[in-house]
Amino acid sequence: RYPCRFISPNRNRNYLFRVNYYKNRINLEVFHVLTDGMGGVTFLKELTYQYLRLAHPELQEKMGDGLCSDTSLNREDSYLKNYKKSHKKGYKTERAYLVKGEKLKPQVLGVMHGFMPVKALKKACNRYGVSINEYLVASFLWSIYQECLHGMPSKRPISSCVPVNLRPYFDSITMKNFFVIVSAVFHPTKERYSFEEVVQIVAKSLRSQINREHLENLFAYNVSNEKNFILRAVPLFIKNIAIRYVYHNSALANTTTVTNIGNIQVREEYQDYIGGFLAFLSMSEGQDIKGTICSYRDTLVFTISSSLTDVSVQRKFFRQLSEDGIPVKIETNGVYGE
């Protein structure tokens, strides 16, 4: 099967996640209503720990049968707990440029992983004076600008959703969803932007939004709607219509999504048994190409998932990294060779 296909609750014991394996790779697919990236990775790590203890008796004797102390079972609603009254609308709904093209067959998802050494990546980021996240998001938007707009001005901005994990900002250990989305925006209004210009524009866009006050306003606006007694009295079928409308407008406000799972750390006792982690996103309305970042030990993986046949954006992205002195090893799920 291809990844990220519909999960039928009736055929899956009502679980909204799927676990399977291939050789020595364990796969977890999670419906976002259950948890976010951090919650999914925590569950995957605990699942892997349990498997390793069953497969290796020496680990069983050393680690016992209980859950890892790093595995939280906390299910609090951290949005409500940290809510402060606010009426500011933090999300913008301006239409963004959308990447279009011939699509792969229905239910087929193309996946391309780029493996790179963290040391070389940091060296490149330091030259531009930006973080790894800022650099990779900017590189992705630059690739769309070059390959889809061919370096020309656009009436609509190129914009990427960038999910932000709120747990470090509010001392939360919940395994339920606790994140907000900011947008990295690059609007090409003139001809011939340099790569360095785009990096600085995107970095400035992200830095202006990723601070506790702004993040707090983003989820406070959402919670205020949830707590509104008038809205709570509205019949469900009307709410569903309104939610679909809001989702449609929000979806078209971004060209793509780039999510950063961050550096994944495992217990020292298990490190020699785990080769690495990979992560990627499914497609959504208006977004037929997305990026996911995660790292383990000394290797970072940028994964591009797409439902489009054209791979020019992927090619430009990894070539740009190579031009910046970052060696990249590519792996795909074979879709593009068919």
PDB file of N, CA and C in Angstrom, residues 92-98 157-161 183 185 247-256 287:
ATOM      1  N   LYS A  92      -4.156  35.059   8.967  1.00  0.00           N
ATOM      2  CA  LYS A  92      -4.500  35.790   7.767  1.00  0.00           C
ATOM      3  C   LYS A  92      -5.039  34.806   6.724  1.00  0.00           C
ATOM      4  N   THR A  93      -5.990  35.266   5.925  1.00  0.00           N
ATOM      5  CA  THR A  93      -6.608  34.370   4.944  1.00  0.00           C
ATOM      6  C   THR A  93      -6.424  34.880   3.510  1.00  0.00           C
ATOM      7  N   GLU A  94      -5.368  35.643   3.243  1.00  0.00           N
ATOM      8  CA  GLU A  94      -5.067  36.085   1.893  1.00  0.00           C
ATOM      9  C   GLU A  94      -4.718  34.888   1.023  1.00  0.00           C
ATOM     10  N   ARG A  95      -5.278  34.831  -0.180  1.00  0.00           N
ATOM     11  CA  ARG A  95      -5.012  33.713  -1.079  1.00  0.00           C
ATOM     12  C   ARG A  95      -3.533  33.665  -1.441  1.00  0.00           C
ATOM     13  N   ALA A  96      -2.974  32.461  -1.448  1.00  0.00           N
ATOM     14  CA  ALA A  96      -1.562  32.267  -1.770  1.00  0.00           C
ATOM     15  C   ALA A  96      -1.417  31.634  -3.149  1.00  0.00           C
ATOM     16  N   TYR A  97      -0.213  31.672  -3.678  1.00  0.00           N
ATOM     17  CA  TYR A  97       0.086  30.974  -4.917  1.00  0.00           C
ATOM     18  C   TYR A  97       0.013  29.466  -4.661  1.00  0.00           C
ATOM     19  N   LEU A  98      -0.614  28.722  -5.555  1.00  0.00           N
ATOM     20  CA  LEU A  98      -0.762  27.273  -5.393  1.00  0.00           C
ATOM     21  C   LEU A  98       0.023  26.537  -6.466  1.00  0.00           C
ATOM     22  N   PRO A 157       1.325  35.708  -2.834  1.00  0.00           N
ATOM     23  CA  PRO A 157       2.558  35.328  -2.125  1.00  0.00           C
ATOM     24  C   PRO A 157       2.771  33.815  -2.131  1.00  0.00           C
ATOM     25  N   ILE A 158       4.017  33.408  -2.014  1.00  0.00           N
ATOM     26  CA  ILE A 158       4.339  32.005  -1.770  1.00  0.00           C
ATOM     27  C   ILE A 158       4.418  31.865  -0.255  1.00  0.00           C
ATOM     28  N   SER A 159       3.588  31.017   0.300  1.00  0.00           N
ATOM     29  CA  SER A 159       3.448  30.950   1.757  1.00  0.00           C
ATOM     30  C   SER A 159       3.468  29.509   2.241  1.00  0.00           C
ATOM     31  N   SER A 160       4.113  29.284   3.366  1.00  0.00           N
ATOM     32  CA  SER A 160       4.165  27.940   3.945  1.00  0.00           C
ATOM     33  C   SER A 160       3.618  27.938   5.367  1.00  0.00           C
ATOM     34  N   CYS A 161       2.704  27.021   5.642  1.00  0.00           N
ATOM     35  CA  CYS A 161       2.324  26.745   7.030  1.00  0.00           C
ATOM     36  C   CYS A 161       3.550  26.196   7.750  1.00  0.00           C
ATOM     37  N   SER A 183       2.812  31.364   9.486  1.00  0.00           N
ATOM     38  CA  SER A 183       3.050  31.298   8.047  1.00  0.00           C
ATOM     39  C   SER A 183       4.346  32.002   7.677  1.00  0.00           C
ATOM     40  N   VAL A 185       6.161  33.713   4.829  1.00  0.00           N
ATOM     41  CA  VAL A 185       5.640  34.342   3.618  1.00  0.00           C
ATOM     42  C   VAL A 185       6.755  35.006   2.815  1.00  0.00           C
ATOM     43  N   TYR A 247     -12.224  26.222   6.721  1.00  0.00           N
ATOM     44  CA  TYR A 247     -11.126  25.335   6.312  1.00  0.00           C
ATOM     45  C   TYR A 247     -10.715  25.605   4.873  1.00  0.00           C
ATOM     46  N   HIS A 248     -11.702  25.785   3.991  1.00  0.00           N
ATOM     47  CA  HIS A 248     -11.411  26.034   2.576  1.00  0.00           C
ATOM     48  C   HIS A 248     -10.587  27.312   2.417  1.00  0.00           C
ATOM     49  N   ASN A 249     -11.006  28.384   3.079  1.00  0.00           N
ATOM     50  CA  ASN A 249     -10.282  29.654   2.972  1.00  0.00           C
ATOM     51  C   ASN A 249      -8.890  29.557   3.575  1.00  0.00           C
ATOM     52  N   SER A 250      -8.771  28.857   4.699  1.00  0.00           N
ATOM     53  CA  SER A 250      -7.469  28.711   5.354  1.00  0.00           C
ATOM     54  C   SER A 250      -6.529  27.872   4.503  1.00  0.00           C
ATOM     55  N   ALA A 251      -7.071  26.824   3.878  1.00  0.00           N
ATOM     56  CA  ALA A 251      -6.245  25.935   3.053  1.00  0.00           C
ATOM     57  C   ALA A 251      -5.647  26.679   1.870  1.00  0.00           C
ATOM     58  N   LEU A 252      -6.414  27.576   1.280  1.00  0.00           N
ATOM     59  CA  LEU A 252      -5.943  28.308   0.104  1.00  0.00           C
ATOM     60  C   LEU A 252      -5.055  29.493   0.465  1.00  0.00           C
ATOM     61  N   ALA A 253      -4.860  29.734   1.757  1.00  0.00           N
ATOM     62  CA  ALA A 253      -4.007  30.833   2.209  1.00  0.00           C
ATOM     63  C   ALA A 253      -2.543  30.428   2.281  1.00  0.00           C
ATOM     64  N   ASN A 254      -2.239  29.151   1.980  1.00  0.00           N
ATOM     65  CA  ASN A 254      -0.852  28.686   2.020  1.00  0.00           C
ATOM     66  C   ASN A 254      -0.539  27.821   0.815  1.00  0.00           C
ATOM     67  N   THR A 255       0.666  27.994   0.309  1.00  0.00           N
ATOM     68  CA  THR A 255       1.140  27.225  -0.833  1.00  0.00           C
ATOM     69  C   THR A 255       1.481  25.805  -0.433  1.00  0.00           C
ATOM     70  N   THR A 256       2.061  25.666   0.744  1.00  0.00           N
ATOM     71  CA  THR A 256       2.569  24.373   1.192  1.00  0.00           C
ATOM     72  C   THR A 256       2.628  24.355   2.712  1.00  0.00           C
ATOM     73  N   GLN A 287      -2.847  21.960  -1.313  1.00  0.00           N
ATOM     74  CA  GLN A 287      -1.428  21.703  -1.068  1.00  0.00           C
ATOM     75  C   GLN A 287      -1.072  20.297  -1.562  1.00  0.00           C
TER      76      GLN A 287
END
